[in-house]
Amino acid sequence: MQSQPTQDVRLQGIGVSSGIILGKAFLVEQGKVEVPTFSLLEKDEIEKEIKVFLKAIETTRNQFLETKKDIRKKGFKKGGFIIDAYLMILEDKLLIKETTNHIRKEKINAAWALKSVLNNLQKAFSEIEDNYLRERKTDLDYVGQCILKNLIGEEKIDRCKVSEKVIIVAHDLSPADSAHLDLEKVLGFITDVGGRTSHTAIMARALQIPAVVGLETVTRQIQSGDSIIVDGISGEVIIHPSQSVFNDYRAKKEKYDYFEKELLKFKPLLAETRDGYRIRLLANIEITEELPSVLHHGAEGIGLYRTEFLYLNRPDLPSEEQHFQTYRKVIEKISPNPTTIRTFDLGGDKFISRINVAREMNPALGLRAIRLGLREVDIFKTQIRAILRSSALGKVRILFPMVSGMQEIYQIKDLIADVKEELKAKGQPFDPAIEVGVMIEIPSAVVIADLLAKEVDFFSIGTNDLIQYLLAIDRVNEHVSHLYKPLHPAVLRFIKRTVDAAHAEGIRVSMCGEMAGEPFYTPILLGFGIDELSMNALSLLKVKKIIRSTYYRECQQMVNKILKFSITQEVEDFLHQELFSRFPEELRDFKLNH
Ligand code: PEP
Ligand code: MG
């Protein structure tokens, strides 16, 4: 039954975080039992594991018998037959014998072995012509889950309990899911769904590990323990690589890693064009664990601290003190450079159980970010208070997401004023001149950018959402990801309009969406006159290298030219022509993905 797997099965997805990894897969099945995987080295460990397995079968049998009794007691005589079918599967010699053989032969833990045997049985069932028998697959699945739960002990289930480093394979990973992972053990991510700006992608880039998303069926094609290669540059995933493919990729990986190392030479140099135009390069972070990478890549501050993680993966809400202590960690590392703390952007795809939000048809357009904050004022004020207090520790800026109109600005400013009064009354220190900024990520904010600029200290363009809302392209839907066009003339006009409105009022403009960290766009972002680019730390030096090889004058000319085009393709063709030959190494990833 353990037939040899087909070698070199190639899947094409979207490479969203560069790098190449060769390793073992770990399948995270949402809603199912996560199976820990570990190898057993000693003979007595193996025999012990077999006993554990047989005990789990026994426990499951008793549970089924109990359920059967219960069903009968309630008068559902027929229901008992379903349980009989489960009992038959449970007692199937094949299942027990194959699993124990597998534990012995592969020297792996019982849960992993059982999972593998179940997968093979599932495959065999799928190929059966008879409809009725094929449907028994779900019974098998159910029985398998019951044994696994007993084997692992449900309360002990960890989303990623692995003893060796693995590549996470999942349908999708929400920020809450990834918060459960032992990130130290994660080599990379591959998922069925997602696009360049989904949170799995952002997270992978933040952690400097490769990721491929939008693979559609990868969770059905890979089992935990399979050998795989993930190429986060081309978006290719190879399952069960042959020796020659493995060797090719190992060589490719070495070349890639060498190039990354070379970039470090740019770390001490200024982000300045050849004709002396200076721009600031900052980093985006979500968790404090990213700070070493931020410092390693020479960021000039934090341009976007996404604070949602503070709220996720916990039963309660973070206290003011917890906020404060977390911000302290960041500020102490980043000071004297600025830390831009964005208030929570919860809602959308980031839910927390403690705030009651009704199920929404369009969560991206729903009660999220400041809309939620202005409804849950106490929760919002707790965070604002902590941010203000942290501004006494170093240079802190406060940034508000999803601002759509002036009314919100007035409400936010009132809240800030209230919090300042409270702090003053308590004698708690804060920076009275703390800079207040808004994310420009909703089209209406661009349209009224001239008005907003009069009320705030800086703008930060969030291209991930701005493009989503402007072009009506769901940023997490891989089926429309090909329509997600940062070079669409409407996007370009919006960027220009935002920068011009800000500069007319003498305030700075940052860009913190993914567009900011893509070296291909660097020359035009310079040409638009953006003052700061904030990005995942891994992109900083690539972007700096481009800046140091260009002339600001030239970038401005390029922008003047592209603003005259009416079709996205014309803009893309023009920039490809201008840039690919000049920066072949730096734009290699981009070229492969576009
Ligand atoms: C954006 O929308 O561009 C942005 C930076 O915010 P987020 O990705 O967190 O929505
Ligand atoms: Mg956003």
XYZ file of C-alpha atoms in Angstrom, residues 33-288:
256
model
C -6.523 17.870 14.448
C -2.985 19.072 13.928
C -0.627 16.185 13.973
C 2.712 16.493 15.711
C 5.553 14.901 13.805
C 8.699 13.527 15.321
C 11.120 10.725 14.752
C 11.713 7.900 17.227
C 15.239 6.716 17.542
C 15.227 3.979 20.180
C 13.586 0.580 19.866
C 11.789 0.901 23.201
C 10.446 4.300 22.157
C 8.926 2.619 19.111
C 7.284 -0.132 21.141
C 5.964 2.446 23.594
C 4.485 4.458 20.749
C 2.703 1.374 19.414
C 1.168 0.807 22.835
C 0.032 4.444 22.889
C -1.579 3.912 19.504
C -3.422 0.735 20.581
C -4.611 2.495 23.719
C -6.019 5.345 21.586
C -7.901 2.776 19.474
C -9.323 1.272 22.660
C -10.383 4.675 24.016
C -12.014 5.559 20.703
C -13.884 2.234 20.693
C -15.225 2.905 24.199
C -16.288 6.400 23.168
C -18.141 5.013 20.131
C -19.893 2.401 22.307
C -20.907 5.118 24.765
C -22.313 7.230 21.939
C -24.175 4.222 20.569
C -25.760 3.640 23.978
C -26.718 7.283 24.189
C -28.306 7.259 20.765
C -30.308 4.135 21.630
C -31.417 5.660 24.928
C -32.765 8.642 23.048
C -34.840 6.285 20.912
C -32.877 6.651 17.676
C -32.444 2.958 17.082
C -31.204 3.439 13.539
C -28.519 5.848 14.582
C -26.691 2.966 16.165
C -25.899 1.520 12.742
C -23.814 4.551 11.883
C -21.735 3.915 14.952
C -21.458 0.251 13.950
C -19.952 1.391 10.674
C -17.437 3.487 12.619
C -16.643 0.531 14.860
C -15.992 -1.634 11.831
C -13.522 0.868 10.437
C -11.893 1.161 13.821
C -11.431 -2.557 14.114
C -10.179 -2.965 10.590
C -6.997 -4.970 10.875
C -5.571 -3.134 7.902
C -5.740 0.214 9.640
C -4.129 -1.088 12.825
C -1.528 -3.275 11.125
C -0.523 -0.681 8.552
C -0.117 1.980 11.220
C 1.969 -0.158 13.563
C 4.096 -1.293 10.602
C 4.534 2.300 9.600
C 5.646 3.344 13.098
C 8.233 0.550 13.094
C 9.452 1.014 9.553
C 9.618 4.803 9.426
C 10.491 5.209 13.126
C 7.945 7.979 13.500
C 5.341 8.870 16.114
C 1.939 7.164 16.052
C -0.106 10.209 15.058
C 2.107 10.924 12.090
C 2.057 7.267 11.017
C -1.714 7.024 11.369
C -2.195 10.220 9.397
C -0.072 8.868 6.610
C -1.951 5.541 6.490
C -5.274 7.381 6.551
C -4.181 9.540 3.654
C -3.325 6.478 1.609
C -6.643 4.864 2.429
C -8.409 8.095 1.508
C -6.692 8.088 -1.845
C -7.704 4.461 -2.453
C -11.316 5.325 -1.556
C -11.354 8.284 -3.954
C -10.521 5.982 -6.815
C -13.399 3.573 -6.115
C -16.100 3.734 -8.809
C -18.984 2.753 -6.552
C -20.586 5.947 -5.238
C -21.690 4.445 -1.943
C -18.294 3.059 -1.110
C -16.604 6.258 -2.195
C -18.778 8.167 0.237
C -17.435 6.011 3.100
C -14.373 8.180 2.807
C -16.008 10.709 5.124
C -16.636 7.969 7.721
C -13.004 7.004 7.509
C -12.018 10.639 7.900
C -14.215 11.005 10.976
C -12.901 7.848 12.643
C -9.353 8.938 11.867
C -9.921 12.338 13.502
C -11.376 10.650 16.606
C -8.339 8.406 17.016
C -5.990 11.292 16.401
C -7.722 13.397 19.052
C -7.300 10.607 21.584
C -3.768 10.052 20.518
C -2.736 13.645 20.916
C -5.109 14.719 23.659
C -7.179 17.587 22.325
C -6.142 20.012 25.000
C -2.527 19.450 24.078
C -3.048 20.149 20.419
C -0.740 22.809 19.237
C -1.110 24.223 15.777
C 2.491 23.530 15.017
C 4.118 21.195 17.458
C 7.121 19.999 15.591
C 10.556 19.037 16.723
C 12.344 19.917 13.507
C 12.154 22.863 11.136
C 9.319 22.504 8.652
C 7.591 24.206 5.768
C 4.030 25.111 6.760
C 1.389 24.012 4.260
C -2.073 25.479 4.878
C -5.243 26.418 3.096
C -4.763 29.921 4.419
C -3.169 31.429 7.474
C -4.960 34.262 9.149
C -2.921 36.471 11.492
C -4.565 34.540 14.335
C -3.440 31.209 12.885
C 0.115 32.356 12.442
C 0.154 33.662 15.988
C -0.177 30.012 17.092
C 2.881 28.880 15.212
C 6.248 28.298 16.730
C 7.910 30.637 14.279
C 11.400 29.456 15.165
C 10.509 26.127 13.587
C 9.031 27.534 10.393
C 11.198 27.489 7.270
C 8.524 28.914 5.005
C 4.838 28.986 4.103
C 2.818 27.652 1.208
C -0.945 28.117 0.978
C -3.890 27.293 -1.269
C -5.202 30.841 -1.311
C -3.883 34.378 -0.966
C -2.149 37.089 -2.949
C 0.895 39.326 -2.580
C -0.636 41.442 0.120
C -2.469 38.828 2.134
C -1.244 38.620 5.678
C 0.539 35.296 5.175
C 2.634 37.001 2.547
C 3.380 40.048 4.660
C 4.233 37.894 7.619
C 6.591 35.680 5.641
C 8.439 38.691 4.314
C 8.618 40.117 7.786
C 10.143 36.919 9.084
C 12.527 36.711 6.125
C 11.299 33.302 5.119
C 10.098 32.203 1.702
C 6.416 31.851 0.886
C 4.284 30.853 -2.066
C 0.531 31.465 -1.982
C -2.386 30.876 -4.358
C -1.406 27.253 -5.020
C -5.110 26.312 -4.991
C -4.879 22.619 -4.094
C -1.565 22.242 -2.327
C -3.119 21.051 0.934
C -4.646 18.147 -0.963
C -1.413 17.214 -2.666
C 1.000 17.314 0.223
C 1.157 15.289 3.384
C 3.103 16.114 6.502
C 6.597 14.745 6.178
C 6.797 15.007 2.362
C 9.994 16.447 0.929
C 9.357 19.679 -0.902
C 11.178 22.577 -2.510
C 9.705 26.068 -2.271
C 10.935 28.779 -4.592
C 9.548 32.019 -3.220
C 10.973 33.905 -6.204
C 9.351 32.054 -9.099
C 6.383 30.787 -7.062
C 7.178 27.178 -7.857
C 6.692 24.313 -5.417
C 8.126 20.883 -6.178
C 6.836 17.866 -4.283
C 9.086 14.785 -3.863
C 12.035 16.265 -5.781
C 14.327 13.862 -7.613
C 18.031 14.009 -6.801
C 18.892 16.061 -9.901
C 16.163 18.656 -9.238
C 17.237 18.782 -5.602
C 20.846 19.466 -6.670
C 19.797 22.213 -9.118
C 17.825 23.958 -6.428
C 20.553 23.680 -3.884
C 22.883 25.469 -6.311
C 20.212 28.101 -7.006
C 19.752 28.644 -3.284
C 23.468 29.175 -2.758
C 23.534 31.827 -5.505
C 20.527 33.588 -4.033
C 21.938 33.575 -0.518
C 25.224 35.015 -1.835
C 23.416 37.916 -3.521
C 21.536 38.684 -0.295
C 24.818 38.812 1.594
C 26.355 41.196 -0.929
C 23.510 43.638 -0.343
C 24.625 44.131 3.238
C 27.415 46.356 1.896
C 24.747 49.018 1.387
C 23.729 49.054 5.012
C 25.986 51.899 6.229
C 25.336 54.047 3.137
C 22.686 56.779 2.881
C 19.517 56.310 0.846
C 20.491 59.030 -1.590
C 20.333 59.318 -5.383
C 23.440 60.064 -7.457
C 22.422 63.704 -7.657
C 22.067 63.958 -3.888
C 18.314 63.551 -3.363
C 17.740 62.017 0.045
C 14.834 59.800 1.044
C 14.216 57.867 4.284
C 13.862 54.114 4.346
C 11.913 52.699 7.267
C 10.587 49.299 8.194
C 7.165 47.768 8.686
C 6.749 45.462 11.648
C 3.973 43.437 13.213
C 5.767 41.756 16.068
C 8.777 42.670 18.170
